[in-house]
């Protein structure tokens, strides 16, 4: 498992492939920002969770491939 409390950004032309061969990994990011032309491939046998963004929890201007896995977007309510 990989946990990032802050923002994970994928720039235009960049790629983040979270689906390693036979991966059952889970990933947790505070927020995920995908720029236009950027690509994220979610794990096919795990869960990608984004849950703590201050401005955006998930901002997708590029490509987000669910890849048959689970993507969970969960922002706690503001207090």
Coordinates of C-alpha atoms in Angstrom, one line a residue:
X1 CA 0.0 0.0 0.0
X2 CA 1.1 3.5 -0.7
X3 CA -0.4 6.5 1.3
X4 CA 0.2 10.1 0.4
X5 CA -1.4 12.6 2.7
X6 CA -1.0 15.5 0.2
X7 CA -1.7 16.1 -3.4
X8 CA -0.6 13.8 -6.2
X9 CA -0.4 15.6 -9.6
X10 CA 0.1 14.1 -13.1
X11 CA 1.2 16.7 -15.6
X12 CA 0.3 16.9 -19.3
X13 CA 2.1 14.1 -21.1
X14 CA 2.7 12.3 -17.8
X15 CA 1.4 8.9 -16.7
X16 CA 0.9 7.2 -13.3
X17 CA 0.3 3.5 -13.8
X18 CA -0.8 2.0 -10.4
X19 CA -1.6 -1.4 -12.0
X20 CA 1.7 -3.3 -11.6
X21 CA 1.5 -6.9 -12.8
X22 CA -0.7 -9.0 -10.5
X23 CA -1.1 -6.1 -8.1
X24 CA -3.5 -6.3 -5.2
X25 CA -2.2 -2.9 -4.0
X26 CA -4.3 -0.2 -2.4
X27 CA -3.4 3.5 -2.8
X28 CA -4.6 6.5 -0.8
X29 CA -4.0 10.1 -1.9
X30 CA -5.1 13.3 -0.2
X31 CA -6.1 14.6 -3.6
X32 CA -5.5 13.6 -7.2
X33 CA -5.0 16.2 -10.0
X34 CA -4.8 15.0 -13.6
X35 CA -3.8 17.7 -16.1
X36 CA -5.1 17.7 -19.7
X37 CA -3.0 15.1 -21.5
X38 CA -2.1 13.3 -18.3
X39 CA -3.1 9.7 -17.6
X40 CA -3.7 7.6 -14.4
X41 CA -4.4 3.9 -14.6
X42 CA -6.0 2.6 -11.3
X43 CA -5.1 -0.8 -9.9
X44 CA -7.2 -3.6 -11.4
X45 CA -7.3 -5.6 -8.1
X46 CA -7.1 -2.9 -5.5
X47 CA -8.6 0.4 -4.4
X48 CA -7.6 3.9 -5.2
X49 CA -8.9 6.3 -2.5
X50 CA -8.8 10.1 -2.6
X51 CA -10.1 11.8 0.4
X52 CA -8.5 14.9 1.9
X53 CA -8.2 17.6 -0.8
X54 CA -8.7 21.2 0.4
X55 CA -9.7 22.6 -3.0
X56 CA -10.1 19.5 -5.1
X57 CA -10.3 15.9 -4.0
X58 CA -10.3 14.7 -7.6
X59 CA -9.7 17.0 -10.6
X60 CA -9.6 15.1 -13.9
X61 CA -8.8 17.1 -17.0
X62 CA -7.0 14.1 -18.6
X63 CA -7.7 10.4 -18.5
X64 CA -8.5 8.3 -15.5
X65 CA -8.8 4.6 -16.3
X66 CA -10.7 2.7 -13.6
X67 CA -9.2 -0.5 -15.1
X68 CA -11.9 -2.8 -13.5
X69 CA -10.8 -1.8 -9.9
X70 CA -12.4 0.4 -7.3
X71 CA -12.0 4.2 -7.2
X72 CA -13.3 5.7 -3.9
X73 CA -13.7 9.5 -3.6
X74 CA -14.6 10.4 -0.1
X75 CA -14.3 13.9 1.3
X76 CA -15.2 14.4 4.9
X77 CA -17.7 17.2 5.5
X78 CA -16.3 20.6 6.4
X79 CA -16.6 21.6 10.0

